[in-house]
Amino acid sequence: MIFGDLSSFVFIDGQELPEYAVVASSTPTENRITCWIASEEGKKFGVRWMNATERSWAIRAVVSVDGVRCPPQTMRPGRVGTIERTYLSNDSVTRDFMFSNIELTDDDSMLGDKNSNDIGQIVLKVDTGERTKKKVVKHGISKNSALRVREGKVHERSKKACAHRVIFGKEVYRQDYLPGRSKSRSAFKPDNRPTTVFVFKYTRLDILQAMGIAPSTSTNSKANDYGDEIEIIDGPYEPSSLSLPLKDVKPRIQHLEMELQHLRARLASSEDQKPSRIKLERGVSRRQQTAMEVLDLTKD
């Protein structure tokens, strides 16, 4: 999904998941964009986000999965690039994100459990502001280093359309964990610019199809992707009048390619889509994988 110069998507096995029923809204304090994605039981996943334009302010992004908040990631002023989050972590250990079947119960004592309200949602919240640093000391391994997350059953009437939830893999000690050594950690002060929120609602593909959110995977729909012609319209080359610094060209291309993929996905999922004049040769996919440079800024 794309909002202004920010974009984000969920990926499995390195591949971006198709997005369905994308809806965007704005208020003076918040920009929100929501979609549906198809989850797969037993698959690890991650959230990738990108800033496409150099800015004079810092950016902080926080991923939450099923209401479980991950540590924030920050991008320094002037940075352009991509960051991803694939695990829950603290100073010493990490636990990978993974989709799993949801366990239901008819125990009415769990009907009002607020912990289940956010199951079925992956949220990325992006703020802008001022980034500073403060020093903290890492202590040795203790009983508090474990990442404890509640992963109990959910009342059957709480999540009717939700077949999956997020679980967390086994604990793995961080490679950069150095007990007793001081580490520079970021502090962040938000400004008054609107927060941008990306919400990925997820469930099984067959449920999305039954709800009319995702198109059915029929033989005819697959046949439309191959064996067709491509209509090419030639015209004079007109160089852009925009003055873009060379270092911003590659991120800008990536941003535009992601936007083009997003628009094509929305067009393909529309129920009343008219026959397209642009047709693809055999073996060419409508969704091309965008090559992006991933910046590892989680240590800041």
PDB file of C-alpha atoms in Angstrom:
ATOM      1  CA  MET A   1       0.000   0.000   0.000  1.00  0.00           C
ATOM      2  CA  ILE A   2       1.128   3.537  -0.699  1.00  0.00           C
ATOM      3  CA  PHE A   3       0.315   6.821   1.000  1.00  0.00           C
ATOM      4  CA  GLY A   4       2.278   9.843  -0.208  1.00  0.00           C
ATOM      5  CA  ASP A   5       5.992   9.107  -0.037  1.00  0.00           C
ATOM      6  CA  LEU A   6       5.488   6.163   2.335  1.00  0.00           C
ATOM      7  CA  SER A   7       4.680   2.616   1.277  1.00  0.00           C
ATOM      8  CA  SER A   8       4.408  -0.747   2.991  1.00  0.00           C
ATOM      9  CA  PHE A   9       3.572  -4.363   2.261  1.00  0.00           C
ATOM     10  CA  VAL A  10       3.538  -7.780   3.910  1.00  0.00           C
ATOM     11  CA  PHE A  11       5.702 -10.500   2.374  1.00  0.00           C
ATOM     12  CA  ILE A  12       6.069 -14.289   2.588  1.00  0.00           C
ATOM     13  CA  ASP A  13       9.173 -16.040   1.273  1.00  0.00           C
ATOM     14  CA  GLY A  14      10.388 -12.681  -0.015  1.00  0.00           C
ATOM     15  CA  GLN A  15       7.275 -12.174  -2.197  1.00  0.00           C
ATOM     16  CA  GLU A  16       4.849  -9.286  -1.691  1.00  0.00           C
ATOM     17  CA  LEU A  17       1.312 -10.449  -0.890  1.00  0.00           C
ATOM     18  CA  PRO A  18      -1.526  -9.173  -3.104  1.00  0.00           C
ATOM     19  CA  GLU A  19      -3.715  -6.549  -1.446  1.00  0.00           C
ATOM     20  CA  TYR A  20      -7.513  -6.471  -1.729  1.00  0.00           C
ATOM     21  CA  ALA A  21     -10.229  -3.913  -0.942  1.00  0.00           C
ATOM     22  CA  VAL A  22      -7.824  -1.039  -0.292  1.00  0.00           C
ATOM     23  CA  VAL A  23      -9.461   1.921   1.485  1.00  0.00           C
ATOM     24  CA  ALA A  24      -7.770   5.205   2.461  1.00  0.00           C
ATOM     25  CA  SER A  25      -8.969   8.016   4.720  1.00  0.00           C
ATOM     26  CA  SER A  26      -7.480  11.173   6.231  1.00  0.00           C
ATOM     27  CA  THR A  27      -8.094  13.467   9.173  1.00  0.00           C
ATOM     28  CA  PRO A  28      -6.004  16.426  10.401  1.00  0.00           C
ATOM     29  CA  THR A  29      -4.143  14.071  12.762  1.00  0.00           C
ATOM     30  CA  GLU A  30      -4.061  10.747  10.926  1.00  0.00           C
ATOM     31  CA  ASN A  31      -3.766   9.213   7.463  1.00  0.00           C
ATOM     32  CA  ARG A  32      -5.067   5.606   7.440  1.00  0.00           C
ATOM     33  CA  ILE A  33      -4.969   3.046   4.639  1.00  0.00           C
ATOM     34  CA  THR A  34      -6.452  -0.432   5.070  1.00  0.00           C
ATOM     35  CA  CYS A  35      -6.507  -3.603   2.991  1.00  0.00           C
ATOM     36  CA  TRP A  36      -7.010  -7.375   3.169  1.00  0.00           C
ATOM     37  CA  ILE A  37      -4.283  -9.949   2.534  1.00  0.00           C
ATOM     38  CA  ALA A  38      -4.375 -13.756   2.358  1.00  0.00           C
ATOM     39  CA  SER A  39      -2.514 -15.492   5.190  1.00  0.00           C
ATOM     40  CA  GLU A  40      -1.056 -19.006   4.998  1.00  0.00           C
ATOM     41  CA  GLU A  41      -0.867 -21.378   7.949  1.00  0.00           C
ATOM     42  CA  GLY A  42       2.694 -22.238   8.997  1.00  0.00           C
ATOM     43  CA  LYS A  43       4.283 -19.472   6.903  1.00  0.00           C
ATOM     44  CA  LYS A  44       6.692 -16.937   8.355  1.00  0.00           C
ATOM     45  CA  PHE A  45       6.130 -13.368   7.195  1.00  0.00           C
ATOM     46  CA  GLY A  46       7.468  -9.855   7.511  1.00  0.00           C
ATOM     47  CA  VAL A  47       6.460  -6.222   7.086  1.00  0.00           C
ATOM     48  CA  ARG A  48       8.498  -3.987   4.812  1.00  0.00           C
ATOM     49  CA  TRP A  49       8.160  -0.214   4.639  1.00  0.00           C
ATOM     50  CA  MET A  50       9.807   2.431   2.514  1.00  0.00           C
ATOM     51  CA  ASN A  51      10.437   6.172   2.551  1.00  0.00           C
ATOM     52  CA  ALA A  52      10.864   7.401  -1.033  1.00  0.00           C
ATOM     53  CA  THR A  53      11.845  11.049  -0.485  1.00  0.00           C
ATOM     54  CA  GLU A  54      14.633  12.731   1.446  1.00  0.00           C
ATOM     55  CA  ARG A  55      13.251  14.737   4.357  1.00  0.00           C
ATOM     56  CA  SER A  56      14.690  17.036   7.026  1.00  0.00           C
ATOM     57  CA  TRP A  57      12.897  15.184   9.830  1.00  0.00           C
ATOM     58  CA  ALA A  58      13.250  11.703  11.314  1.00  0.00           C
ATOM     59  CA  ILE A  59      10.759   8.882  10.854  1.00  0.00           C
ATOM     60  CA  ARG A  60       9.692   6.322  13.464  1.00  0.00           C
ATOM     61  CA  ALA A  61       7.761   3.175  12.500  1.00  0.00           C
ATOM     62  CA  VAL A  62       6.159   0.711  14.911  1.00  0.00           C
ATOM     63  CA  VAL A  63       4.789  -2.673  13.813  1.00  0.00           C
ATOM     64  CA  SER A  64       2.052  -4.366  15.856  1.00  0.00           C
ATOM     65  CA  VAL A  65       0.837  -7.913  15.118  1.00  0.00           C
ATOM     66  CA  ASP A  66      -2.450  -9.016  16.706  1.00  0.00           C
ATOM     67  CA  GLY A  67      -2.024  -6.121  19.137  1.00  0.00           C
ATOM     68  CA  VAL A  68       1.501  -7.138  20.192  1.00  0.00           C
ATOM     69  CA  ARG A  69       3.741  -4.080  19.797  1.00  0.00           C
ATOM     70  CA  CYS A  70       7.266  -4.512  18.432  1.00  0.00           C
ATOM     71  CA  PRO A  71      10.201  -2.197  19.239  1.00  0.00           C
ATOM     72  CA  PRO A  72      10.221   0.963  17.095  1.00  0.00           C
ATOM     73  CA  GLN A  73      12.446   1.417  14.057  1.00  0.00           C
ATOM     74  CA  THR A  74      13.782   4.875  13.200  1.00  0.00           C
ATOM     75  CA  MET A  75      15.117   6.432  10.019  1.00  0.00           C
ATOM     76  CA  ARG A  76      17.446   9.410  10.346  1.00  0.00           C
ATOM     77  CA  PRO A  77      16.689  12.749   8.645  1.00  0.00           C
ATOM     78  CA  GLY A  78      17.762  12.701   5.012  1.00  0.00           C
ATOM     79  CA  ARG A  79      17.619   8.897   4.689  1.00  0.00           C
ATOM     80  CA  VAL A  80      15.802   7.259   1.794  1.00  0.00           C
ATOM     81  CA  GLY A  81      15.287   3.513   1.658  1.00  0.00           C
ATOM     82  CA  THR A  82      13.553   0.412   2.970  1.00  0.00           C
ATOM     83  CA  ILE A  83      13.338  -1.253   6.395  1.00  0.00           C
ATOM     84  CA  GLU A  84      11.688  -4.531   7.337  1.00  0.00           C
ATOM     85  CA  ARG A  85      10.438  -6.209  10.495  1.00  0.00           C
ATOM     86  CA  THR A  86      10.194 -10.020  10.637  1.00  0.00           C
ATOM     87  CA  TYR A  87      10.292 -10.752  14.361  1.00  0.00           C
ATOM     88  CA  LEU A  88       9.372  -9.682  17.870  1.00  0.00           C
ATOM     89  CA  SER A  89      12.454  -8.790  19.903  1.00  0.00           C
ATOM     90  CA  ASN A  90      14.005  -7.370  23.024  1.00  0.00           C
ATOM     91  CA  ASP A  91      17.668  -6.603  23.790  1.00  0.00           C
ATOM     92  CA  SER A  92      18.685 -10.255  23.938  1.00  0.00           C
ATOM     93  CA  VAL A  93      16.341 -12.515  21.913  1.00  0.00           C
ATOM     94  CA  THR A  94      14.106 -12.567  18.830  1.00  0.00           C
ATOM     95  CA  ARG A  95      10.993 -14.579  17.866  1.00  0.00           C
ATOM     96  CA  ASP A  96       9.883 -14.822  14.211  1.00  0.00           C
ATOM     97  CA  PHE A  97       6.359 -13.914  13.041  1.00  0.00           C
ATOM     98  CA  MET A  98       4.315 -16.868  11.764  1.00  0.00           C
ATOM     99  CA  PHE A  99       0.698 -17.396  10.687  1.00  0.00           C
ATOM    100  CA  SER A 100      -1.151 -20.200  12.472  1.00  0.00           C
ATOM    101  CA  ASN A 101      -4.676 -21.580  12.816  1.00  0.00           C
ATOM    102  CA  ILE A 102      -6.712 -19.853  15.469  1.00  0.00           C
ATOM    103  CA  GLU A 103      -7.930 -21.980  18.388  1.00  0.00           C
ATOM    104  CA  LEU A 104     -11.575 -21.345  19.261  1.00  0.00           C
ATOM    105  CA  THR A 105     -13.511 -22.080  22.417  1.00  0.00           C
ATOM    106  CA  ASP A 106     -17.163 -21.840  23.518  1.00  0.00           C
ATOM    107  CA  ASP A 107     -16.147 -20.847  27.047  1.00  0.00           C
ATOM    108  CA  ASP A 108     -18.263 -17.719  27.651  1.00  0.00           C
ATOM    109  CA  SER A 109     -15.809 -16.492  30.270  1.00  0.00           C
ATOM    110  CA  MET A 110     -13.516 -15.531  27.373  1.00  0.00           C
ATOM    111  CA  LEU A 111     -16.186 -13.729  25.350  1.00  0.00           C
ATOM    112  CA  GLY A 112     -15.192 -10.293  26.640  1.00  0.00           C
ATOM    113  CA  ASP A 113     -11.436 -10.892  26.388  1.00  0.00           C
ATOM    114  CA  LYS A 114      -9.997  -7.637  25.035  1.00  0.00           C
ATOM    115  CA  ASN A 115      -6.755  -9.368  24.061  1.00  0.00           C
ATOM    116  CA  SER A 116      -8.566 -10.929  21.096  1.00  0.00           C
ATOM    117  CA  ASN A 117      -9.834  -7.627  19.663  1.00  0.00           C
ATOM    118  CA  ASP A 118      -6.751  -7.031  17.531  1.00  0.00           C
ATOM    119  CA  ILE A 119      -6.286 -10.606  16.288  1.00  0.00           C
ATOM    120  CA  GLY A 120      -6.341 -10.638  12.496  1.00  0.00           C
ATOM    121  CA  GLN A 121      -4.586  -7.295  12.017  1.00  0.00           C
ATOM    122  CA  ILE A 122      -1.013  -6.279  11.213  1.00  0.00           C
ATOM    123  CA  VAL A 123      -0.528  -2.562  11.811  1.00  0.00           C
ATOM    124  CA  LEU A 124       2.334  -0.250  10.864  1.00  0.00           C
ATOM    125  CA  LYS A 125       2.223   3.189  12.522  1.00  0.00           C
ATOM    126  CA  VAL A 126       4.557   5.850  11.116  1.00  0.00           C
ATOM    127  CA  ASP A 127       5.311   9.156  12.871  1.00  0.00           C
ATOM    128  CA  THR A 128       7.625  12.029  12.002  1.00  0.00           C
ATOM    129  CA  GLY A 129       9.633  14.094  14.452  1.00  0.00           C
ATOM    130  CA  GLU A 130      13.014  14.676  16.067  1.00  0.00           C
ATOM    131  CA  ARG A 131      15.475  11.860  16.716  1.00  0.00           C
ATOM    132  CA  THR A 132      18.000  12.085  19.546  1.00  0.00           C
ATOM    133  CA  LYS A 133      20.235   9.548  21.265  1.00  0.00           C
ATOM    134  CA  LYS A 134      20.745   8.426  24.826  1.00  0.00           C
ATOM    135  CA  LYS A 135      23.063   5.774  26.228  1.00  0.00           C
ATOM    136  CA  VAL A 136      21.819   2.731  28.078  1.00  0.00           C
ATOM    137  CA  VAL A 137      23.641  -0.237  29.580  1.00  0.00           C
ATOM    138  CA  LYS A 138      22.901  -3.790  28.548  1.00  0.00           C
ATOM    139  CA  HIS A 139      22.837  -6.130  31.519  1.00  0.00           C
ATOM    140  CA  GLY A 140      23.581  -9.843  31.583  1.00  0.00           C
ATOM    141  CA  ILE A 141      21.063 -12.561  30.738  1.00  0.00           C
ATOM    142  CA  SER A 142      18.313 -12.773  33.326  1.00  0.00           C
ATOM    143  CA  LYS A 143      14.898 -14.314  33.784  1.00  0.00           C
ATOM    144  CA  ASN A 144      13.413 -11.142  32.269  1.00  0.00           C
ATOM    145  CA  SER A 145      15.155 -11.675  28.904  1.00  0.00           C
ATOM    146  CA  ALA A 146      12.445 -14.096  27.709  1.00  0.00           C
ATOM    147  CA  LEU A 147       9.753 -12.836  25.348  1.00  0.00           C
ATOM    148  CA  ARG A 148       6.464 -13.936  26.890  1.00  0.00           C
ATOM    149  CA  VAL A 149       3.407 -13.469  24.654  1.00  0.00           C
ATOM    150  CA  ARG A 150      -0.141 -14.580  25.392  1.00  0.00           C
ATOM    151  CA  GLU A 151      -1.299 -17.002  22.681  1.00  0.00           C
ATOM    152  CA  GLY A 152      -4.424 -18.582  24.184  1.00  0.00           C
ATOM    153  CA  LYS A 153      -7.760 -19.603  22.716  1.00  0.00           C
ATOM    154  CA  VAL A 154     -10.342 -17.153  21.348  1.00  0.00           C
ATOM    155  CA  HIS A 155     -14.111 -17.259  21.821  1.00  0.00           C
ATOM    156  CA  GLU A 156     -15.839 -18.583  18.708  1.00  0.00           C
ATOM    157  CA  ARG A 157     -18.117 -15.517  18.478  1.00  0.00           C
ATOM    158  CA  SER A 158     -15.256 -13.030  18.766  1.00  0.00           C
ATOM    159  CA  LYS A 159     -13.626 -13.590  15.360  1.00  0.00           C
ATOM    160  CA  LYS A 160     -16.116 -15.011  12.874  1.00  0.00           C
ATOM    161  CA  ALA A 161     -14.131 -14.200   9.716  1.00  0.00           C
ATOM    162  CA  CYS A 162     -10.728 -14.876  11.211  1.00  0.00           C
ATOM    163  CA  ALA A 163      -9.266 -18.352  10.686  1.00  0.00           C
ATOM    164  CA  HIS A 164      -5.648 -17.472  11.454  1.00  0.00           C
ATOM    165  CA  ARG A 165      -3.654 -15.637  14.084  1.00  0.00           C
ATOM    166  CA  VAL A 166       0.016 -14.740  14.549  1.00  0.00           C
ATOM    167  CA  ILE A 167       2.237 -16.932  16.698  1.00  0.00           C
ATOM    168  CA  PHE A 168       5.899 -16.382  17.493  1.00  0.00           C
ATOM    169  CA  GLY A 169       8.758 -18.783  16.818  1.00  0.00           C
ATOM    170  CA  LYS A 170      11.229 -20.106  19.333  1.00  0.00           C
ATOM    171  CA  GLU A 171      13.552 -17.665  21.053  1.00  0.00           C
ATOM    172  CA  VAL A 172      16.872 -17.025  19.301  1.00  0.00           C
ATOM    173  CA  TYR A 173      19.619 -14.991  20.956  1.00  0.00           C
ATOM    174  CA  ARG A 174      20.556 -11.884  19.010  1.00  0.00           C
ATOM    175  CA  GLN A 175      23.955 -11.935  17.338  1.00  0.00           C
ATOM    176  CA  ASP A 176      24.580  -8.348  18.448  1.00  0.00           C
ATOM    177  CA  TYR A 177      23.781  -9.095  22.091  1.00  0.00           C
ATOM    178  CA  LEU A 178      26.751  -8.121  24.287  1.00  0.00           C
ATOM    179  CA  PRO A 179      25.979  -8.330  28.025  1.00  0.00           C
ATOM    180  CA  GLY A 180      27.225  -5.420  30.109  1.00  0.00           C
ATOM    181  CA  ARG A 181      28.275  -3.244  27.169  1.00  0.00           C
ATOM    182  CA  SER A 182      26.738   0.207  26.696  1.00  0.00           C
ATOM    183  CA  LYS A 183      24.728   0.819  23.570  1.00  0.00           C
ATOM    184  CA  SER A 184      23.435   3.975  21.920  1.00  0.00           C
ATOM    185  CA  ARG A 185      19.657   3.933  21.711  1.00  0.00           C
ATOM    186  CA  SER A 186      17.366   6.381  19.913  1.00  0.00           C
ATOM    187  CA  ALA A 187      14.885   8.656  21.618  1.00  0.00           C
ATOM    188  CA  PHE A 188      12.123  10.149  19.488  1.00  0.00           C
ATOM    189  CA  LYS A 189       9.957  13.238  19.914  1.00  0.00           C
ATOM    190  CA  PRO A 190       6.924  13.302  17.537  1.00  0.00           C
ATOM    191  CA  ASP A 191       6.015  16.534  15.784  1.00  0.00           C
ATOM    192  CA  ASN A 192       2.557  17.815  14.818  1.00  0.00           C
ATOM    193  CA  ARG A 193       2.426  16.208  11.371  1.00  0.00           C
ATOM    194  CA  PRO A 194      -0.292  13.576  10.796  1.00  0.00           C
ATOM    195  CA  THR A 195       0.477   9.975  11.706  1.00  0.00           C
ATOM    196  CA  THR A 196       0.285   7.491   8.830  1.00  0.00           C
ATOM    197  CA  VAL A 197      -1.208   4.094   9.676  1.00  0.00           C
ATOM    198  CA  PHE A 198      -1.134   1.015   7.411  1.00  0.00           C
ATOM    199  CA  VAL A 199      -3.576  -1.734   8.459  1.00  0.00           C
ATOM    200  CA  PHE A 200      -3.316  -5.205   6.911  1.00  0.00           C
ATOM    201  CA  LYS A 201      -6.320  -7.361   7.824  1.00  0.00           C
ATOM    202  CA  TYR A 202      -5.660 -11.029   7.119  1.00  0.00           C
ATOM    203  CA  THR A 203      -7.424 -14.373   6.820  1.00  0.00           C
ATOM    204  CA  ARG A 204      -7.431 -17.420   4.524  1.00  0.00           C
ATOM    205  CA  LEU A 205      -7.747 -16.826   0.771  1.00  0.00           C
ATOM    206  CA  ASP A 206     -10.877 -18.996   0.435  1.00  0.00           C
ATOM    207  CA  ILE A 207     -12.623 -16.871   3.079  1.00  0.00           C
ATOM    208  CA  LEU A 208     -11.681 -13.674   1.233  1.00  0.00           C
ATOM    209  CA  GLN A 209     -13.080 -15.190  -1.948  1.00  0.00           C
ATOM    210  CA  ALA A 210     -16.307 -16.242  -0.219  1.00  0.00           C
ATOM    211  CA  MET A 211     -16.678 -12.690   1.122  1.00  0.00           C
ATOM    212  CA  GLY A 212     -16.239 -11.291  -2.388  1.00  0.00           C
ATOM    213  CA  ILE A 213     -13.041  -9.483  -1.388  1.00  0.00           C
ATOM    214  CA  ALA A 214     -10.570 -11.534  -3.443  1.00  0.00           C
ATOM    215  CA  PRO A 215     -11.254 -12.810  -6.976  1.00  0.00           C
ATOM    216  CA  SER A 216     -11.807 -16.535  -7.429  1.00  0.00           C
ATOM    217  CA  THR A 217      -8.884 -18.578  -8.738  1.00  0.00           C
ATOM    218  CA  SER A 218     -10.634 -20.198 -11.682  1.00  0.00           C
ATOM    219  CA  THR A 219      -9.118 -21.656 -14.836  1.00  0.00           C
ATOM    220  CA  ASN A 220     -10.525 -18.832 -16.937  1.00  0.00           C
ATOM    221  CA  SER A 221      -8.970 -16.125 -14.792  1.00  0.00           C
ATOM    222  CA  LYS A 222      -5.555 -17.764 -15.114  1.00  0.00           C
ATOM    223  CA  ALA A 223      -5.929 -18.072 -18.863  1.00  0.00           C
ATOM    224  CA  ASN A 224      -6.392 -14.319 -19.164  1.00  0.00           C
ATOM    225  CA  ASP A 225      -2.800 -13.753 -18.044  1.00  0.00           C
ATOM    226  CA  TYR A 226      -1.216 -15.531 -21.013  1.00  0.00           C
ATOM    227  CA  GLY A 227      -1.230 -15.826 -24.767  1.00  0.00           C
ATOM    228  CA  ASP A 228      -2.404 -12.274 -25.458  1.00  0.00           C
ATOM    229  CA  GLU A 229      -1.012  -9.419 -27.458  1.00  0.00           C
ATOM    230  CA  ILE A 230       0.675  -6.280 -26.204  1.00  0.00           C
ATOM    231  CA  GLU A 231      -0.450  -2.967 -27.636  1.00  0.00           C
ATOM    232  CA  ILE A 232       2.429  -0.488 -27.772  1.00  0.00           C
ATOM    233  CA  ILE A 233       1.913   3.208 -28.398  1.00  0.00           C
ATOM    234  CA  ASP A 234       4.997   5.072 -29.584  1.00  0.00           C
ATOM    235  CA  GLY A 235       5.511   8.754 -29.001  1.00  0.00           C
ATOM    236  CA  PRO A 236       8.240  11.382 -28.797  1.00  0.00           C
ATOM    237  CA  TYR A 237      10.482  11.272 -25.742  1.00  0.00           C
ATOM    238  CA  GLU A 238       9.910  14.192 -23.433  1.00  0.00           C
ATOM    239  CA  PRO A 239      12.412  14.456 -20.586  1.00  0.00           C
ATOM    240  CA  SER A 240      10.987  15.217 -17.166  1.00  0.00           C
ATOM    241  CA  SER A 241      11.071  18.813 -16.015  1.00  0.00           C
ATOM    242  CA  LEU A 242      11.513  17.704 -12.395  1.00  0.00           C
ATOM    243  CA  SER A 243      14.913  18.263 -10.844  1.00  0.00           C
ATOM    244  CA  LEU A 244      15.656  15.102  -8.796  1.00  0.00           C
ATOM    245  CA  PRO A 245      19.011  14.485  -7.095  1.00  0.00           C
ATOM    246  CA  LEU A 246      20.782  11.418  -8.453  1.00  0.00           C
ATOM    247  CA  LYS A 247      20.773   9.678  -5.043  1.00  0.00           C
ATOM    248  CA  ASP A 248      16.939   9.921  -4.963  1.00  0.00           C
ATOM    249  CA  VAL A 249      16.387   8.429  -8.429  1.00  0.00           C
ATOM    250  CA  LYS A 250      16.530   4.726  -7.471  1.00  0.00           C
ATOM    251  CA  PRO A 251      14.199   5.012  -4.426  1.00  0.00           C
ATOM    252  CA  ARG A 252      11.788   7.093  -6.498  1.00  0.00           C
ATOM    253  CA  ILE A 253      11.723   4.426  -9.233  1.00  0.00           C
ATOM    254  CA  GLN A 254      11.048   1.750  -6.613  1.00  0.00           C
ATOM    255  CA  HIS A 255       8.231   3.813  -5.144  1.00  0.00           C
ATOM    256  CA  LEU A 256       6.587   4.338  -8.553  1.00  0.00           C
ATOM    257  CA  GLU A 257       6.953   0.657  -9.450  1.00  0.00           C
ATOM    258  CA  MET A 258       5.232  -0.341  -6.190  1.00  0.00           C
ATOM    259  CA  GLU A 259       2.430   2.128  -6.916  1.00  0.00           C
ATOM    260  CA  LEU A 260       2.021   0.709 -10.430  1.00  0.00           C
ATOM    261  CA  GLN A 261       1.829  -2.838  -9.012  1.00  0.00           C
ATOM    262  CA  HIS A 262      -0.745  -1.711  -6.478  1.00  0.00           C
ATOM    263  CA  LEU A 263      -2.947  -0.094  -9.152  1.00  0.00           C
ATOM    264  CA  ARG A 264      -2.720  -3.188 -11.354  1.00  0.00           C
ATOM    265  CA  ALA A 265      -3.736  -5.396  -8.432  1.00  0.00           C
ATOM    266  CA  ARG A 266      -6.770  -3.212  -7.706  1.00  0.00           C
ATOM    267  CA  LEU A 267      -7.772  -3.282 -11.371  1.00  0.00           C
ATOM    268  CA  ALA A 268      -7.431  -7.071 -11.548  1.00  0.00           C
ATOM    269  CA  SER A 269      -9.549  -7.611  -8.404  1.00  0.00           C
ATOM    270  CA  SER A 270     -12.422  -5.394  -9.524  1.00  0.00           C
ATOM    271  CA  GLU A 271     -15.567  -7.444 -10.191  1.00  0.00           C
ATOM    272  CA  ASP A 272     -16.794  -5.157 -12.936  1.00  0.00           C
ATOM    273  CA  GLN A 273     -13.453  -4.895 -14.723  1.00  0.00           C
ATOM    274  CA  LYS A 274     -13.781  -4.265 -18.447  1.00  0.00           C
ATOM    275  CA  PRO A 275     -11.589  -6.157 -20.973  1.00  0.00           C
ATOM    276  CA  SER A 276      -8.172  -4.537 -21.017  1.00  0.00           C
ATOM    277  CA  ARG A 277      -6.525  -3.301 -24.206  1.00  0.00           C
ATOM    278  CA  ILE A 278      -3.125  -4.009 -22.700  1.00  0.00           C
ATOM    279  CA  LYS A 279      -2.441  -7.736 -22.937  1.00  0.00           C
ATOM    280  CA  LEU A 280       0.529  -9.807 -21.892  1.00  0.00           C
ATOM    281  CA  GLU A 281       2.725 -12.232 -23.777  1.00  0.00           C
ATOM    282  CA  ARG A 282       2.844 -15.858 -22.576  1.00  0.00           C
ATOM    283  CA  GLY A 283       4.914 -16.284 -19.431  1.00  0.00           C
ATOM    284  CA  VAL A 284       4.871 -12.612 -18.415  1.00  0.00           C
ATOM    285  CA  SER A 285       3.324 -11.807 -15.030  1.00  0.00           C
ATOM    286  CA  ARG A 286       1.286  -8.697 -14.321  1.00  0.00           C
ATOM    287  CA  ARG A 287       3.030  -8.265 -10.956  1.00  0.00           C
ATOM    288  CA  GLN A 288       6.766  -7.825 -11.386  1.00  0.00           C
ATOM    289  CA  GLN A 289       8.928  -8.215  -8.288  1.00  0.00           C
ATOM    290  CA  THR A 290      10.610  -4.929  -7.471  1.00  0.00           C
ATOM    291  CA  ALA A 291      14.257  -5.159  -6.519  1.00  0.00           C
ATOM    292  CA  MET A 292      14.866  -3.031  -3.434  1.00  0.00           C
ATOM    293  CA  GLU A 293      17.811  -2.336  -1.224  1.00  0.00           C
ATOM    294  CA  VAL A 294      16.994  -3.166   2.395  1.00  0.00           C
ATOM    295  CA  LEU A 295      18.605  -0.998   5.045  1.00  0.00           C
ATOM    296  CA  ASP A 296      19.181  -2.687   8.394  1.00  0.00           C
ATOM    297  CA  LEU A 297      18.474   0.135  10.833  1.00  0.00           C
ATOM    298  CA  THR A 298      17.052  -1.960  13.671  1.00  0.00           C
ATOM    299  CA  LYS A 299      20.263  -1.520  15.709  1.00  0.00           C
ATOM    300  CA  ASP A 300      19.813   2.258  16.028  1.00  0.00           C
TER     301      ASP A 300
END
